[in-house]
XYZ file of C-alpha atoms in Angstrom:
387
model
C -73.362 -72.537 -29.322
C -74.401 -70.622 -32.580
C -77.496 -72.802 -32.862
C -78.421 -72.059 -29.215
C -78.044 -68.259 -29.849
C -80.292 -68.558 -32.931
C -82.986 -70.404 -30.907
C -82.853 -67.680 -28.179
C -83.087 -64.955 -30.847
C -86.142 -66.585 -32.500
C -87.932 -66.924 -29.180
C -87.247 -63.280 -28.284
C -88.595 -62.212 -31.688
C -91.728 -64.324 -31.344
C -92.472 -62.966 -27.854
C -91.991 -59.379 -29.103
C -94.463 -59.951 -31.941
C -96.995 -61.408 -29.575
C -96.629 -58.504 -27.111
C -96.975 -55.861 -29.883
C -100.018 -57.607 -31.352
C -101.761 -57.531 -27.903
C -100.957 -53.883 -27.487
C -102.337 -53.093 -30.974
C -105.540 -54.986 -30.239
C -106.057 -53.136 -26.941
C -105.316 -49.840 -28.667
C -107.880 -50.625 -31.318
C -110.445 -51.308 -28.616
C -109.776 -47.987 -26.935
C -110.046 -46.176 -30.269
C -113.464 -47.889 -31.004
C -114.680 -46.766 -27.579
C -113.447 -43.232 -28.146
C -115.323 -43.144 -31.506
C -118.710 -43.551 -29.675
C -118.447 -40.245 -27.855
C -119.833 -36.900 -28.777
C -120.884 -33.678 -26.890
C -124.071 -32.226 -25.490
C -124.882 -28.680 -26.563
C -126.982 -26.068 -24.857
C -130.036 -26.438 -27.072
C -133.545 -27.256 -25.890
C -136.771 -28.627 -27.309
C -139.370 -27.119 -24.962
C -142.861 -25.974 -25.648
C -144.026 -22.572 -24.207
C -147.097 -22.288 -22.101
C -148.768 -18.871 -21.592
C -146.361 -15.965 -21.272
C -142.761 -16.977 -21.946
C -139.469 -16.529 -20.498
C -135.695 -19.175 -19.430
C -132.320 -20.923 -16.868
C -128.045 -21.601 -15.409
C -124.709 -21.355 -18.155
C -122.884 -24.358 -19.263
C -120.154 -25.218 -21.697
C -121.158 -28.202 -23.870
C -119.807 -31.427 -22.518
C -117.207 -33.130 -24.755
C -118.560 -36.624 -24.363
C -122.061 -38.150 -24.421
C -121.464 -41.852 -24.413
C -124.060 -43.768 -22.432
C -122.234 -45.445 -19.530
C -120.988 -49.042 -20.186
C -120.185 -49.592 -16.583
C -122.590 -49.405 -13.735
C -121.185 -47.294 -10.886
C -123.525 -48.615 -8.185
C -124.445 -52.043 -6.733
C -127.301 -54.343 -7.412
C -130.377 -53.717 -5.342
C -129.700 -50.085 -4.479
C -130.117 -46.917 -6.657
C -128.529 -43.500 -6.367
C -130.902 -40.572 -6.588
C -129.739 -37.008 -7.050
C -132.152 -34.600 -5.395
C -132.722 -30.871 -4.633
C -135.582 -29.594 -2.438
C -136.497 -29.277 1.250
C -134.663 -31.875 3.298
C -137.644 -32.723 5.517
C -139.798 -33.421 2.447
C -137.156 -35.626 0.884
C -136.747 -37.594 4.146
C -140.495 -38.290 4.280
C -140.589 -39.313 0.653
C -137.635 -41.682 1.086
C -139.296 -43.228 4.212
C -142.520 -43.911 2.328
C -140.779 -45.351 -0.711
C -138.557 -47.651 1.336
C -141.296 -48.703 3.877
C -142.247 -51.729 1.781
C -138.782 -52.143 0.087
C -136.154 -51.810 2.612
C -132.907 -49.714 2.270
C -132.820 -49.352 -1.587
C -131.900 -45.760 -2.067
C -128.723 -43.666 -1.618
C -129.512 -39.970 -1.838
C -127.227 -37.137 -2.851
C -128.996 -33.931 -1.792
C -127.808 -30.487 -2.900
C -129.208 -27.060 -3.846
C -130.619 -26.720 -7.374
C -127.601 -24.777 -8.738
C -124.858 -27.089 -7.249
C -126.767 -30.250 -8.261
C -127.103 -29.011 -11.807
C -123.408 -28.291 -11.948
C -122.632 -31.765 -10.562
C -124.714 -33.406 -13.191
C -123.302 -31.363 -16.013
C -119.645 -31.975 -14.879
C -120.400 -35.768 -14.818
C -122.038 -35.683 -18.249
C -119.009 -33.747 -19.551
C -116.686 -36.496 -18.094
C -118.937 -39.257 -19.346
C -119.279 -40.370 -15.786
C -122.975 -39.973 -14.785
C -123.310 -41.554 -11.370
C -127.023 -41.229 -10.604
C -129.713 -43.699 -11.437
C -132.382 -40.846 -10.986
C -131.984 -37.219 -11.272
C -134.700 -35.092 -9.658
C -134.215 -31.328 -9.260
C -132.987 -28.063 -10.892
C -134.981 -26.907 -13.931
C -135.963 -28.338 -17.399
C -133.050 -26.840 -19.304
C -130.452 -29.299 -18.272
C -132.896 -32.186 -18.896
C -133.511 -31.054 -22.426
C -129.747 -30.882 -23.000
C -129.166 -34.351 -21.578
C -132.123 -35.701 -23.545
C -130.842 -34.121 -26.793
C -127.718 -36.343 -26.511
C -129.407 -39.629 -25.537
C -128.363 -39.598 -21.910
C -131.886 -40.001 -20.465
C -133.742 -43.300 -20.277
C -136.953 -43.296 -22.423
C -139.143 -44.581 -19.528
C -142.662 -43.193 -19.450
C -144.589 -43.491 -16.280
C -148.341 -44.267 -16.467
C -148.854 -41.667 -13.799
C -148.405 -39.081 -16.551
C -151.891 -39.875 -17.749
C -153.282 -38.074 -14.618
C -151.252 -34.891 -15.365
C -152.880 -31.608 -16.305
C -152.270 -30.834 -20.032
C -149.847 -27.969 -19.401
C -147.530 -30.290 -17.464
C -147.378 -33.150 -20.096
C -144.296 -33.456 -22.253
C -144.981 -36.302 -24.755
C -141.755 -35.789 -26.671
C -139.326 -35.668 -23.763
C -137.620 -38.380 -21.852
C -138.338 -36.806 -18.514
C -141.503 -35.711 -16.536
C -142.338 -32.610 -14.573
C -143.065 -33.294 -10.867
C -144.289 -29.998 -9.411
C -144.205 -26.182 -9.873
C -143.666 -23.057 -7.829
C -144.242 -19.387 -8.393
C -141.933 -16.433 -7.912
C -143.576 -13.765 -5.792
C -142.855 -10.281 -4.436
C -141.870 -10.587 -0.730
C -141.744 -7.653 1.789
C -141.171 -7.048 5.479
C -144.538 -6.703 7.230
C -143.006 -4.578 9.929
C -142.395 -1.707 7.535
C -144.832 -2.477 4.594
C -148.159 -3.883 3.809
C -149.870 -5.300 0.755
C -150.716 -1.784 -0.513
C -147.390 -0.011 0.053
C -145.259 -2.942 -1.036
C -144.377 -3.610 -4.714
C -147.292 -4.807 -6.744
C -145.361 -5.851 -9.965
C -141.901 -6.886 -10.708
C -141.313 -3.563 -12.471
C -142.049 -1.695 -9.242
C -138.710 -2.890 -7.898
C -137.014 -0.462 -10.312
C -138.535 2.471 -8.478
C -136.152 4.682 -6.603
C -138.055 4.258 -3.316
C -136.390 0.803 -3.060
C -132.813 2.235 -3.071
C -130.703 0.154 -0.711
C -133.787 -1.799 0.400
C -133.838 -4.879 -1.858
C -131.981 -8.095 -2.568
C -131.770 -10.379 -5.620
C -130.347 -13.940 -6.020
C -127.168 -14.316 -8.049
C -128.004 -16.277 -11.234
C -124.474 -17.555 -11.411
C -125.134 -19.571 -8.272
C -128.690 -20.570 -8.539
C -130.499 -22.340 -11.395
C -133.801 -21.025 -10.034
C -132.510 -17.445 -10.202
C -131.388 -18.050 -13.839
C -134.882 -19.063 -14.677
C -136.335 -16.184 -12.876
C -133.859 -13.789 -14.650
C -134.587 -15.059 -18.136
C -138.260 -14.638 -17.371
C -137.698 -11.065 -16.334
C -135.446 -10.444 -19.427
C -138.291 -11.657 -21.620
C -140.934 -9.701 -19.718
C -139.057 -6.509 -20.329
C -138.714 -6.783 -24.060
C -135.778 -9.215 -24.183
C -133.562 -6.533 -22.610
C -131.688 -6.106 -19.463
C -133.897 -3.207 -18.411
C -134.915 -4.768 -15.090
C -131.440 -5.564 -13.982
C -130.186 -2.078 -14.845
C -133.029 -0.758 -12.663
C -132.240 -2.861 -9.598
C -128.587 -2.126 -10.092
C -129.467 1.603 -9.905
C -131.216 0.860 -6.632
C -128.046 -0.850 -5.283
C -129.641 -4.229 -4.959
C -127.876 -6.649 -2.633
C -126.826 -9.776 -4.615
C -127.025 -12.929 -2.556
C -126.277 -16.637 -3.393
C -129.705 -18.142 -2.909
C -133.403 -17.379 -2.541
C -133.526 -18.333 1.051
C -130.969 -15.637 1.898
C -133.342 -13.083 0.342
C -136.161 -14.315 2.553
C -133.894 -14.400 5.647
C -132.701 -10.795 5.126
C -136.295 -9.597 4.664
C -137.288 -11.498 7.817
C -134.506 -9.901 9.787
C -135.272 -6.368 8.502
C -131.852 -5.917 6.836
C -133.693 -5.376 3.581
C -137.391 -4.675 2.861
C -138.282 -6.322 -0.515
C -137.216 -9.057 -2.908
C -138.276 -12.013 -5.066
C -138.637 -15.533 -3.590
C -140.532 -18.719 -4.692
C -143.902 -18.922 -2.980
C -143.364 -22.316 -1.429
C -140.399 -21.121 0.576
C -142.472 -18.277 2.022
C -145.261 -20.738 2.831
C -142.824 -23.025 4.679
C -141.129 -20.184 6.592
C -144.444 -18.754 7.644
C -145.680 -22.186 8.747
C -142.423 -22.820 10.696
C -142.798 -19.451 12.550
C -146.333 -20.212 13.568
C -145.324 -23.652 14.820
C -142.449 -22.244 16.792
C -144.731 -19.541 18.308
C -143.522 -16.310 16.770
C -144.846 -13.939 14.078
C -143.245 -14.123 10.679
C -142.238 -10.734 9.171
C -142.664 -12.086 5.704
C -145.554 -10.856 3.552
C -145.907 -11.189 -0.202
C -147.893 -10.038 -3.241
C -148.806 -12.015 -6.292
C -147.224 -9.954 -9.109
C -149.727 -8.138 -11.373
C -147.466 -8.589 -14.386
C -147.562 -12.401 -13.881
C -146.213 -14.815 -11.257
C -143.321 -16.651 -12.835
C -143.816 -20.422 -12.812
C -140.878 -22.770 -12.487
C -141.129 -26.556 -12.863
C -139.023 -29.245 -11.387
C -138.423 -32.427 -13.519
C -137.380 -36.048 -12.836
C -135.628 -38.489 -15.113
C -133.838 -41.815 -15.135
C -130.281 -41.588 -16.375
C -129.639 -43.973 -19.256
C -127.187 -46.802 -18.428
C -127.168 -49.942 -20.453
C -125.127 -51.742 -17.731
C -127.693 -51.094 -15.008
C -128.874 -54.351 -13.414
C -132.527 -55.150 -14.186
C -133.552 -54.955 -10.549
C -132.040 -51.480 -10.314
C -133.826 -50.384 -13.514
C -136.994 -51.638 -11.960
C -136.305 -49.713 -8.739
C -135.587 -46.428 -10.700
C -138.925 -46.846 -12.604
C -140.764 -47.532 -9.396
C -139.263 -44.445 -7.700
C -140.326 -42.192 -10.576
C -143.812 -43.728 -10.516
C -143.880 -43.062 -6.767
C -142.869 -39.360 -7.010
C -145.474 -38.794 -9.677
C -148.262 -40.691 -7.677
C -151.073 -39.093 -5.936
C -149.687 -40.166 -2.576
C -146.349 -38.392 -3.050
C -147.898 -35.444 -4.765
C -150.144 -34.913 -1.760
C -147.154 -35.027 0.530
C -145.376 -32.378 -1.530
C -148.453 -30.259 -1.493
C -147.950 -29.834 2.322
C -144.578 -28.211 1.550
C -146.222 -25.687 -0.786
C -145.454 -27.338 -4.158
C -148.096 -27.094 -6.907
C -148.949 -30.614 -8.199
C -148.792 -31.548 -11.803
C -151.782 -33.883 -11.373
C -155.363 -33.038 -12.088
C -156.646 -35.141 -9.155
C -154.666 -33.243 -6.438
C -155.984 -30.010 -5.062
C -154.278 -26.617 -5.511
C -152.034 -25.341 -2.713
C -154.107 -23.176 -0.291
C -153.605 -19.485 -0.765
C -152.921 -19.590 -4.514
C -155.685 -17.611 -6.381
C -157.706 -19.544 -8.986
C -157.388 -16.626 -11.410
C -153.629 -16.165 -10.888
C -151.894 -14.488 -13.772
C -148.965 -16.767 -14.650
C -145.733 -16.290 -16.644
C -143.899 -19.437 -17.830
C -140.401 -20.009 -18.976
C -139.632 -20.857 -22.676
C -136.774 -23.307 -22.233
C -135.907 -22.962 -25.929
C -135.205 -19.274 -25.367
C -133.274 -20.244 -22.252
C -130.796 -22.377 -24.180
C -130.319 -19.786 -26.913
C -129.941 -16.770 -24.632
C -128.267 -18.294 -21.628
C -124.650 -17.082 -22.167
C -125.666 -13.652 -23.222
C -127.956 -13.092 -20.159
C -125.270 -14.347 -17.775
C -122.537 -12.179 -19.248
C -124.813 -9.051 -19.301
C -125.998 -9.711 -15.688
C -122.341 -10.018 -14.599
C -121.334 -6.780 -16.414
C -124.237 -4.849 -15.031
C -123.845 -5.942 -11.420
C -120.054 -5.415 -11.482
C -120.446 -1.999 -12.945
C -118.551 -2.738 -16.114
């Protein structure tokens, strides 16, 4: 009986040692995995073109590990996109015409899309194969931490020099200009604002709207450009606050309120005005939207595209992601986007009709955007809330 007890005791002890050993091995693996993580910070590596200016705030993610697990399935890629729904549908149809159903699209506004990507990066859980939308600031931040695939499309060789980014793991796809919009029922090109600074004039008291930079990455880029334009001070925002500017969540809301006559003036990207005017003509009514090219420089905003780095991505999906980027940068796709008012980055695609050849342009300095983002956001909030 004693011998039997001893045998049972020895067996229990051996089992316990084996179990503990496996647990320690698994814990070691988890520790090794944890040691490979680090955090993106809000810094950028952009180059300024022409007049400078910046884009939406973020707290640095706590992890930057390239995904070791592929979240999708072989033969189909996930693409995160912002932009006009009709344009995106047409592009998807063209790309899939010869390939079949190979894309899952997540479509959102530029601000929400940027927030989604940032949250996923922070959680070390980037779900997209391709990210196309928002503004360059988040791409520089993701690239800084090695989260973008280094793929370089040959299509970039056809880009105009100002749109080439040789040191970045992403490419610019198109551009748009911020313009001064007015209601044609009450104003004309002579009586409407001629420059951004005109919006601070008291004649626009209770007659203008401005997009909330906390809800729109486009509005943040615009706001940083205006901050830079007015001596790196909040002068412009103090001026429109004094005029009781209506703060709205997105640029289209500004256009809608001008169209309805609720307000008279505001700032909206040119492509949105082009599309709304075209839509009104097609539907048989006169648009109330007019606009002026700002004499102090139309602010140019670019939209990038990138492949998210994932070492576990199946080769066929990596090939699809590269093909999609090539397609978006191709002359065929660029000509399609031209019809929606977007300025092409290619030198062999014509300029959008209606944009002056001698247009004075202000560009965004994305390095300044990264350094000044939090301050601009906080100051904007304080001014608009009256604090």
